[in-house]
Coordinates of C-alpha atoms in Angstrom, one line a residue:
Chain A
M1 CA -26.7 -7.2 27.9
A2 CA -25.4 -7.1 31.3
S3 CA -21.8 -5.6 30.6
E4 CA -21.2 -2.1 29.7
A5 CA -20.8 -1.6 25.9
Y6 CA -17.3 -0.8 24.6
I7 CA -18.5 -0.5 21.0
T8 CA -22.0 0.8 20.0
L9 CA -23.2 0.9 16.5
T10 CA -26.4 2.8 15.9
D11 CA -28.4 2.6 12.6
V12 CA -25.3 2.3 10.6
V13 CA -25.9 2.3 6.8
F14 CA -22.9 1.6 4.4
S15 CA -22.9 1.2 0.7
R16 CA -20.2 0.4 -1.7
S17 CA -20.2 0.5 -5.5
G18 CA -23.9 1.1 -5.4
R19 CA -24.6 -2.0 -3.2
R20 CA -25.9 -1.5 0.3
I21 CA -23.8 -3.6 2.6
F22 CA -25.3 -2.5 6.0
D23 CA -28.9 -1.1 6.1
G24 CA -29.4 0.4 9.5
V25 CA -27.3 -2.0 11.7
T26 CA -27.4 -1.5 15.5
L27 CA -25.2 -3.4 17.7
E28 CA -23.6 -3.3 21.2
I29 CA -20.3 -5.1 21.8
P30 CA -19.7 -5.5 25.5
R31 CA -16.5 -4.6 27.3
G32 CA -14.1 -7.3 28.4
K33 CA -16.0 -10.0 26.5
I34 CA -15.5 -12.0 23.3
T35 CA -18.1 -11.1 20.7
A36 CA -18.4 -13.2 17.7
I37 CA -19.8 -11.7 14.4
M38 CA -20.8 -14.4 12.0
G39 CA -22.5 -14.8 8.7
P40 CA -22.1 -16.0 5.2
S41 CA -19.2 -15.0 3.0
G42 CA -19.7 -11.5 1.4
T43 CA -22.1 -10.2 4.0
G44 CA -19.7 -7.5 5.2
K45 CA -18.2 -9.0 8.3
T46 CA -14.7 -7.6 7.5
T47 CA -16.2 -4.4 6.4
L48 CA -17.8 -4.0 9.8
L49 CA -14.4 -4.3 11.5
R50 CA -13.0 -1.6 9.0
L51 CA -15.9 0.7 10.0
I52 CA -15.1 0.2 13.7
G53 CA -11.4 0.8 13.0
G54 CA -12.2 4.0 11.1
Q55 CA -10.7 2.6 7.8
L56 CA -14.1 3.2 6.2
K57 CA -16.8 5.7 6.8
P58 CA -20.5 4.9 7.1
D59 CA -23.0 6.7 4.9
S60 CA -25.0 7.5 8.1
G61 CA -25.2 6.4 11.7
T62 CA -22.8 6.4 14.6
I63 CA -20.0 4.2 15.7
M64 CA -18.9 4.7 19.2
V65 CA -15.6 3.1 20.4
A66 CA -14.4 3.7 23.9
G67 CA -16.7 6.7 24.0
E68 CA -15.5 8.3 20.8
N69 CA -17.6 8.7 17.7
V70 CA -15.1 7.2 15.2
P71 CA -16.6 8.5 11.8
R72 CA -16.3 12.1 13.2
L73 CA -12.8 11.9 14.5
R74 CA -10.0 13.8 13.0
R75 CA -7.0 12.1 11.6
K76 CA -4.8 12.6 14.6
A77 CA -7.5 11.7 17.2
L78 CA -8.3 8.6 15.0
Y79 CA -4.7 7.5 15.0
T80 CA -4.5 8.0 18.8
L81 CA -7.6 5.8 19.2
R82 CA -6.1 3.1 17.0
E83 CA -3.2 2.8 19.6
K84 CA -5.9 1.2 21.9
M85 CA -6.8 -1.2 19.2
G86 CA -5.2 -4.3 17.8
M87 CA -6.4 -6.1 14.7
L88 CA -5.4 -9.6 13.5
F89 CA -5.8 -9.6 9.7
Q90 CA -6.9 -12.7 7.9
S91 CA -3.5 -12.9 5.9
G92 CA -1.5 -12.0 9.1
A93 CA -0.4 -8.8 7.1
L94 CA 3.2 -9.2 8.5
F95 CA 5.8 -6.8 7.2
T96 CA 7.7 -9.1 4.8
D97 CA 11.0 -7.4 5.1
L98 CA 11.1 -7.6 8.8
S99 CA 11.8 -10.7 11.1
A100 CA 9.2 -12.1 13.5
F101 CA 10.9 -10.2 16.2
E102 CA 11.0 -6.9 14.4
N103 CA 7.4 -7.2 13.4
V104 CA 6.4 -7.4 17.0
A105 CA 8.7 -4.7 17.9
F106 CA 7.4 -2.4 15.1
P107 CA 4.5 -0.7 17.1
L108 CA 6.6 -0.5 20.3
R109 CA 9.4 1.3 18.3
V110 CA 7.0 3.6 16.6
H111 CA 4.7 4.6 19.6
T112 CA 7.1 4.3 22.5
S113 CA 10.5 5.7 23.4
L114 CA 11.3 2.6 25.4
P115 CA 15.1 1.6 25.7
E116 CA 16.1 -1.3 23.3
D117 CA 16.5 -3.8 26.1
M118 CA 13.0 -3.2 27.4
I119 CA 11.7 -3.5 23.8
R120 CA 13.5 -6.8 23.6
D121 CA 12.1 -8.1 26.9
I122 CA 8.5 -7.0 25.8
V123 CA 8.7 -8.6 22.3
L124 CA 10.0 -11.9 23.8
M125 CA 7.3 -11.9 26.3
K126 CA 4.6 -11.4 23.7
L127 CA 6.1 -14.1 21.4
E128 CA 6.2 -16.3 24.5
A129 CA 2.5 -15.7 24.9
V130 CA 1.8 -17.1 21.4
G131 CA 4.4 -19.9 21.8
L132 CA 6.8 -18.6 19.2
R133 CA 9.7 -17.0 21.3
G134 CA 12.0 -19.5 19.5
A135 CA 10.9 -18.3 16.2
R136 CA 12.0 -14.7 16.8
D137 CA 14.5 -14.7 14.0
L138 CA 12.5 -16.3 11.3
M139 CA 11.3 -14.2 8.4
P140 CA 7.6 -14.2 7.5
S141 CA 8.3 -16.3 4.4
E142 CA 9.7 -19.0 6.7
L143 CA 6.6 -19.1 8.9
S144 CA 3.6 -21.6 8.3
G145 CA 0.0 -20.0 8.0
G146 CA -0.7 -20.6 11.6
M147 CA 2.7 -19.3 12.8
T148 CA 2.0 -16.2 10.8
R149 CA -1.1 -15.4 12.4
R150 CA 0.4 -16.1 15.9
V151 CA 3.1 -13.7 15.3
A152 CA 0.6 -11.2 14.0
L153 CA -1.4 -11.8 17.2
A154 CA 1.8 -11.0 19.2
R155 CA 2.2 -7.9 17.2
S156 CA -1.4 -6.7 17.7
I157 CA -1.1 -7.2 21.5
A158 CA 2.4 -5.5 21.7
L159 CA 0.9 -2.1 22.9
D160 CA -1.6 -3.9 25.3
P161 CA -4.6 -2.7 23.5
E162 CA -8.2 -2.4 25.1
L163 CA -9.8 -3.9 22.0
I164 CA -8.6 -6.7 19.7
M165 CA -10.4 -7.5 16.4
Y166 CA -9.8 -10.9 14.8
D167 CA -10.6 -11.1 11.0
E168 CA -11.3 -14.7 10.1
P169 CA -8.7 -16.1 12.4
F170 CA -9.5 -19.8 11.7
A171 CA -9.9 -19.6 7.9
G172 CA -7.6 -22.1 6.3
Q173 CA -6.1 -23.5 9.5
D174 CA -5.4 -27.2 10.1
P175 CA -7.2 -28.5 13.3
I176 CA -4.1 -28.2 15.5
A177 CA -3.4 -24.7 14.5
M178 CA -7.1 -23.9 14.8
G179 CA -7.1 -25.3 18.3
V180 CA -4.0 -23.2 19.2
L181 CA -5.7 -20.0 18.0
V182 CA -8.9 -20.7 19.8
K183 CA -6.9 -21.3 23.2
L184 CA -4.9 -18.1 22.5
I185 CA -7.9 -16.0 21.9
R186 CA -9.7 -17.3 25.0
D187 CA -6.5 -17.0 27.2
L188 CA -5.6 -13.5 25.9
N189 CA -9.0 -12.2 26.5
S190 CA -9.3 -13.5 30.1
S191 CA -5.6 -12.6 31.1
M192 CA -5.5 -9.1 29.5
G193 CA -9.2 -8.2 30.1
L194 CA -9.4 -7.3 26.3
T195 CA -12.6 -6.5 24.6
S196 CA -12.4 -9.0 21.6
V197 CA -14.5 -8.9 18.4
L198 CA -14.1 -12.1 16.4
V199 CA -15.4 -12.2 12.8
S200 CA -15.7 -15.7 11.5
H201 CA -17.9 -18.2 9.6
D202 CA -16.4 -21.2 11.6
V203 CA -19.5 -21.7 13.8
P204 CA -18.4 -24.4 16.4
E205 CA -15.1 -22.6 17.1
S206 CA -16.6 -19.3 17.4
L207 CA -19.5 -20.3 19.6
S208 CA -17.1 -22.3 21.7
I209 CA -15.2 -19.2 23.0
C210 CA -17.6 -16.3 22.6
H211 CA -19.7 -14.8 25.2
Y212 CA -22.0 -13.2 22.8
A213 CA -22.6 -13.6 19.1
C214 CA -24.6 -12.1 16.3
I215 CA -25.3 -13.2 12.8
I216 CA -25.2 -10.7 9.8
A217 CA -27.0 -11.4 6.5
D218 CA -28.4 -9.2 3.8
G219 CA -27.1 -6.0 5.5
Q220 CA -28.8 -6.6 8.8
I221 CA -28.4 -8.5 12.1
I222 CA -30.7 -11.6 11.9
G223 CA -29.9 -13.0 15.2
E224 CA -27.9 -12.2 18.3
G225 CA -27.5 -13.4 21.9
T226 CA -25.3 -15.8 23.9
P227 CA -24.3 -19.0 22.2
D228 CA -27.0 -20.9 23.9
E229 CA -29.7 -18.3 22.9
L230 CA -28.6 -18.5 19.3
R231 CA -28.8 -22.2 19.2
Q232 CA -32.3 -22.1 20.4
H233 CA -33.2 -19.1 18.0
P234 CA -36.5 -19.5 16.1
S235 CA -35.3 -18.0 12.9
E236 CA -34.9 -20.4 10.0
R237 CA -32.1 -18.4 8.4
V238 CA -30.1 -18.5 11.7
Q239 CA -30.5 -22.2 12.1
Q240 CA -29.7 -22.8 8.4
F241 CA -26.4 -20.9 9.1
L242 CA -25.5 -22.6 12.3
Q243 CA -26.3 -26.0 11.1
G244 CA -24.6 -25.5 7.7
Q245 CA -27.6 -26.6 5.7
P246 CA -27.0 -26.2 2.0
D247 CA -30.6 -25.0 1.1
G248 CA -33.2 -23.2 2.9
P249 CA -34.1 -19.4 3.4
V250 CA -30.7 -18.6 1.9
P251 CA -31.1 -20.4 -1.5
F252 CA -28.5 -22.9 -2.8
N253 CA -29.0 -21.5 -6.3
Y254 CA -27.8 -17.9 -7.3
P255 CA -30.8 -16.0 -8.9
A256 CA -31.0 -17.1 -12.5
P257 CA -33.5 -17.0 -15.4
D258 CA -35.8 -19.8 -16.0
A259 CA -33.8 -23.1 -16.6
G260 CA -36.0 -23.9 -19.5
S261 CA -35.0 -20.9 -21.5
D262 CA -31.2 -21.5 -20.8
W263 CA -31.3 -25.0 -22.3
G264 CA -33.5 -23.7 -25.2
L265 CA -36.6 -25.9 -24.1
T266 CA -39.1 -22.9 -24.1
G267 CA -37.5 -20.8 -26.8
G268 CA -35.6 -17.5 -26.5
A269 CA -32.3 -19.1 -25.4
R270 CA -29.1 -17.0 -25.5
Chain B
M1 CA -25.0 8.1 -29.6
M2 CA -26.2 8.9 -26.0
D3 CA -24.2 6.0 -24.7
R4 CA -21.0 7.3 -26.3
I5 CA -21.6 10.6 -24.7
A6 CA -22.4 9.0 -21.4
A7 CA -19.2 6.8 -21.6
L8 CA -17.2 10.0 -22.5
G9 CA -18.7 11.8 -19.4
R10 CA -17.9 8.8 -17.2
L11 CA -14.3 8.8 -18.5
G12 CA -14.0 12.5 -17.8
L13 CA -15.4 12.1 -14.3
D14 CA -12.9 9.1 -13.7
I15 CA -9.8 11.2 -14.9
V16 CA -11.0 14.2 -12.6
A17 CA -11.5 11.9 -9.7
T18 CA -8.1 10.2 -10.2
V19 CA -6.3 13.5 -10.5
G20 CA -8.0 14.6 -7.3
R21 CA -7.1 11.5 -5.4
A22 CA -3.4 11.8 -6.7
G23 CA -3.4 15.5 -5.5
Y24 CA -4.7 14.6 -2.1
F25 CA -2.4 11.7 -1.8
L26 CA 0.6 13.9 -2.7
G27 CA -0.4 16.5 -0.1
G28 CA -0.9 13.8 2.5
A29 CA 2.6 12.4 1.9
L30 CA 4.4 15.7 1.7
A31 CA 2.7 17.2 4.6
G32 CA 3.7 14.5 7.1
V33 CA 7.3 14.8 7.6
P34 CA 8.5 12.1 10.0
K35 CA 10.8 13.0 12.9
P36 CA 14.4 13.1 11.6
A37 CA 15.5 10.2 13.9
V38 CA 12.8 8.0 12.3
G39 CA 12.5 9.5 8.8
F40 CA 16.3 9.7 8.0
P41 CA 17.1 5.9 8.2
L42 CA 13.9 5.2 6.0
L43 CA 15.1 7.8 3.4
V44 CA 18.5 6.4 3.3
R45 CA 17.2 3.0 2.7
Q46 CA 15.0 4.1 -0.1
L47 CA 17.8 6.2 -1.6
Y48 CA 19.7 3.0 -1.8
S49 CA 16.9 1.0 -3.5
V50 CA 15.7 3.7 -5.7
G51 CA 19.0 5.5 -6.5
V52 CA 22.0 3.2 -5.9
L53 CA 20.3 0.1 -7.4
S54 CA 19.5 2.1 -10.6
L55 CA 23.2 3.2 -11.0
A56 CA 24.1 0.1 -13.1
I57 CA 21.6 0.7 -15.8
V58 CA 22.2 4.5 -15.8
L59 CA 26.1 4.0 -16.1
V60 CA 25.9 1.6 -18.8
S61 CA 23.2 3.4 -20.9
G62 CA 25.0 6.8 -20.4
L63 CA 28.2 5.2 -21.6
F64 CA 26.8 3.7 -24.7
I65 CA 24.6 6.7 -25.7
G66 CA 27.7 9.0 -25.2
M67 CA 29.7 6.6 -27.4
V68 CA 26.9 6.6 -30.2
L69 CA 26.8 10.3 -30.0
G70 CA 30.5 10.5 -30.5
L71 CA 30.3 8.2 -33.5
Q72 CA 27.3 9.9 -35.1
G73 CA 28.6 13.4 -34.4
Y74 CA 32.0 12.7 -35.9
T75 CA 30.5 11.1 -39.0
I76 CA 28.2 14.1 -39.6
L77 CA 30.6 16.9 -38.6
S78 CA 33.7 15.5 -40.5
D79 CA 31.8 16.1 -43.7
Y80 CA 32.1 19.7 -43.0
G81 CA 35.6 19.5 -41.6
S82 CA 34.1 20.5 -38.2
E83 CA 34.9 17.3 -36.2
A84 CA 36.5 19.4 -33.5
A85 CA 33.1 20.4 -32.6
V86 CA 31.9 17.0 -31.6
G87 CA 32.8 17.6 -27.9
Q88 CA 30.4 20.6 -27.7
M89 CA 27.7 18.6 -29.6
I90 CA 27.9 15.6 -27.2
A91 CA 27.8 17.9 -24.1
L92 CA 24.9 20.0 -25.3
T93 CA 22.9 17.1 -26.4
L94 CA 23.4 15.3 -23.1
V95 CA 23.0 18.1 -20.7
R96 CA 20.1 19.7 -22.3
E97 CA 18.2 16.8 -23.5
L98 CA 19.3 13.1 -23.4
G99 CA 20.6 13.2 -19.9
P100 CA 17.3 14.3 -18.2
V101 CA 15.0 12.5 -20.7
V102 CA 16.7 9.1 -21.0
T103 CA 17.6 9.0 -17.3
A104 CA 13.8 9.7 -16.5
L105 CA 12.7 6.9 -18.8
L106 CA 15.2 4.5 -17.3
F107 CA 14.3 5.6 -13.9
A108 CA 10.5 5.1 -14.6
G109 CA 11.3 1.6 -16.0
R110 CA 13.7 0.5 -13.2
A111 CA 12.8 2.3 -10.0
G112 CA 9.3 3.4 -10.8
S113 CA 8.0 0.0 -11.7
A114 CA 9.6 -1.5 -8.6
L115 CA 8.0 1.2 -6.4
T116 CA 4.6 0.5 -7.8
A117 CA 4.9 -3.2 -7.5
E118 CA 6.3 -3.0 -4.0
I119 CA 3.5 -0.6 -2.6
G120 CA 0.8 -2.6 -4.6
L121 CA 1.9 -5.8 -2.9
M122 CA 2.0 -4.1 0.5
K123 CA -1.6 -3.1 -0.2
A124 CA -2.7 -6.5 -1.6
T125 CA -1.2 -8.3 1.6
E126 CA -2.8 -5.9 3.9
Q127 CA 0.4 -4.5 5.2
L128 CA -0.7 -1.0 4.6
S129 CA -4.1 -1.5 6.3
S130 CA -2.3 -3.2 9.3
M131 CA 0.0 -0.2 9.6
E132 CA -3.1 2.1 9.7
M133 CA -4.6 -0.1 12.4
M134 CA -1.5 0.2 14.4
G135 CA -1.9 4.0 14.4
V136 CA 0.9 4.5 11.9
D137 CA 0.1 6.5 8.8
P138 CA 1.4 4.6 5.7
L139 CA 1.6 7.9 3.7
R140 CA 4.1 9.1 6.2
R141 CA 5.9 5.9 6.9
V142 CA 5.9 4.2 3.5
I143 CA 5.0 6.7 0.8
A144 CA 7.0 9.9 1.9
P145 CA 10.4 8.3 2.2
R146 CA 10.0 6.8 -1.2
L147 CA 8.7 10.0 -2.8
W148 CA 11.7 12.1 -1.3
A149 CA 14.2 9.4 -2.3
G150 CA 12.9 9.7 -5.9
F151 CA 13.0 13.4 -5.9
I152 CA 16.6 13.3 -4.6
A153 CA 17.9 10.4 -6.7
M154 CA 16.7 11.4 -10.1
P155 CA 18.7 14.5 -10.6
I156 CA 21.9 12.9 -9.2
L157 CA 21.5 10.0 -11.5
A158 CA 20.8 12.4 -14.5
V159 CA 24.1 14.1 -13.7
I160 CA 26.0 10.8 -13.5
F161 CA 24.5 9.8 -16.8
S162 CA 25.7 13.1 -18.6
V163 CA 29.1 12.8 -17.1
V164 CA 29.5 9.1 -18.1
G165 CA 28.0 10.0 -21.6
I166 CA 30.6 12.7 -22.2
W167 CA 33.3 10.4 -21.1
G168 CA 31.9 7.7 -23.6
G169 CA 31.8 10.3 -26.4
M170 CA 35.4 11.3 -25.6
L171 CA 36.6 7.6 -25.7
V172 CA 35.2 7.2 -29.2
S173 CA 35.8 10.6 -30.8
V174 CA 39.2 11.3 -29.1
D175 CA 40.8 8.0 -28.4
W176 CA 39.4 6.0 -31.3
L177 CA 38.7 8.5 -34.1
G178 CA 41.5 10.9 -33.3
V179 CA 39.8 14.2 -32.7
F180 CA 42.3 16.6 -31.1
E181 CA 41.7 16.4 -27.4
G182 CA 42.3 20.1 -26.7
A183 CA 39.7 21.0 -29.2
F184 CA 37.2 18.5 -27.9
W185 CA 37.4 19.9 -24.3
G186 CA 37.9 23.5 -25.3
N187 CA 35.0 23.7 -27.6
M188 CA 32.9 22.1 -25.0
Q189 CA 34.0 24.5 -22.3
S190 CA 33.4 27.5 -24.5
S191 CA 29.9 26.6 -25.6
V192 CA 28.2 25.1 -22.6
S193 CA 26.8 27.6 -20.4
F194 CA 26.2 26.8 -16.8
A195 CA 23.2 29.0 -16.3
D196 CA 21.6 28.3 -19.7
D197 CA 22.4 24.6 -20.4
V198 CA 23.5 22.9 -17.1
L199 CA 20.9 24.6 -14.8
N200 CA 18.1 24.3 -17.3
G201 CA 18.9 20.6 -17.6
M202 CA 18.8 20.3 -13.9
V203 CA 15.5 22.0 -13.6
K204 CA 14.2 19.3 -16.1
T205 CA 15.6 16.4 -14.1
V206 CA 14.0 17.8 -10.9
V207 CA 10.6 18.1 -12.7
F208 CA 10.9 14.6 -14.2
G209 CA 12.0 13.0 -11.0
F210 CA 9.0 14.6 -9.2
V211 CA 6.6 13.5 -11.8
C212 CA 7.9 9.9 -12.3
T213 CA 8.1 9.3 -8.6
W214 CA 4.7 10.7 -7.9
I215 CA 3.1 8.5 -10.6
A216 CA 4.9 5.4 -9.4
V217 CA 3.9 5.7 -5.8
F218 CA 0.4 6.8 -6.5
Q219 CA -0.3 4.0 -8.9
G220 CA 1.0 1.5 -6.2
Y221 CA -1.2 3.0 -3.5
D222 CA -4.3 3.3 -5.8
C223 CA -4.1 -0.1 -7.5
V224 CA -6.7 -2.8 -7.3
P225 CA -5.0 -5.1 -4.7
T226 CA -4.9 -8.2 -6.9
S227 CA -2.2 -9.6 -9.1
A228 CA -3.9 -8.3 -12.2
G229 CA -4.4 -5.0 -10.5
I230 CA -0.7 -4.7 -9.6
S231 CA 0.4 -5.8 -13.0
S232 CA -1.9 -3.1 -14.6
A233 CA -0.6 -0.5 -12.2
T234 CA 3.0 -1.4 -12.9
T235 CA 2.3 -1.0 -16.7
K236 CA 0.5 2.3 -16.1
T237 CA 3.5 3.6 -14.2
V238 CA 5.9 3.0 -17.1
V239 CA 3.6 4.2 -19.8
Y240 CA 2.3 7.4 -17.9
S241 CA 5.7 8.3 -16.7
S242 CA 7.1 8.0 -20.2
L243 CA 4.4 10.0 -21.8
A244 CA 4.6 12.7 -19.0
V245 CA 8.4 12.9 -19.4
L246 CA 8.2 13.4 -23.2
G247 CA 5.3 15.8 -23.1
L248 CA 6.8 17.9 -20.3
D249 CA 10.3 17.8 -22.0
F250 CA 8.7 19.6 -25.0
V251 CA 7.0 22.2 -22.7
L252 CA 10.1 22.8 -20.7
T253 CA 12.3 23.1 -23.7
A254 CA 9.9 25.5 -25.3
V255 CA 10.0 27.6 -22.2
M256 CA 13.8 27.4 -21.6
F257 CA 15.1 27.5 -25.1
G258 CA 12.2 28.9 -27.1
D259 CA 13.4 32.5 -27.1
F260 CA 13.9 32.8 -31.0

């Protein structure tokens, strides 16, 4: 990888409820680029973001973000590091008792002592960046799904972070809203020089904007590279995922006992 | 047999783990005191939603319980020609027992369940997670103001309950049933001790307020973030709070008034 790594995961092992989610994952996420992390549902893509953000601790391995080993950080240092991060949650996670304006103003009010008129200007600039300056007074319940994510995006860039993580930004969006989000992610990355980590299983949209991508399955990275390299990847599992084939190395059927025994054809049916 | 022993062991481990998490949670919430400029408005807002919005149910319940006490007390005491003692009976019953206990039960049902549901929904909609990712500790920002509001509001509500209850008792026994007003107030004044009765009652309200609020905010914070999880956590808040209040009431009463 040509660019310097902003995030480095080394031999990360993480288990939950007795199930191993990551089994020795090693990954470098370059500074200033968009990196897409893709994979089937339930493979731990969101968990990976939570590990990077320090909301979860790995069983073993190191997670370096901006030169800091996240799992080893003490509470205060972790919260300070998080001021350099923004995260767009799948649901938007706007504070339901605050208007769109106040949601975006929230991190500024908490982390800075800027005067009110300056906060107002910054919030309106951030809302303008996502095309929602006119929706400043709306409450979250009055926003559509796409607008909610755009307000959440404005909030996550309010403090001009170095890193922004997107958790399934395209899930459940109509084509127009999806197009808007794709444009915003690309534009914000280039204009603010952000390091962007995009978790998604929407292959065409993700590959259209990312500089680098990796595919996670069964606790490991099964393929990584630039979008073109991934499209040419020799792994059948990678190709099954990219082309959306219903059956292949990842079986269509969930593991089950012999069908004959279930229908009482071979005896021993329950 | 072995399965049952194993299940019992698992249950024991779960209980110990939950108590440990609750203690750690309480420590985190109490340790992180926000700056006054930030924390005070948050506290005032929570005092409104936890305290002021519970006033109606406390006032109405206090009034009716006082009126029932007046009626029952008069009926029993008049058999012995001691209806003049109804004032002291109402006051002692309310100040020592019913004020703290009934207010705590009402508080758990009204404010406690609301706290659990609100925090649980914030968890389910990832608002708490997003706060963490913005570098804001939800224990300090969300939990601590609610915890302190509960601690402060509950004793005040209990005092209001007792005062309104005594007034309701007076309405029935003096204004309706004709007990001599001077005897009603005089007996009350001479038999209710500030140190032994009022202060001990206040200690109970502080303990109950602490326990009910702790249970409520912890259940919300620790719930499974689904609709079924929030529903279960809300139910647990009311059940655990009620049982804790009744159990602690016996313990506290034994300690305070058990000097036979």
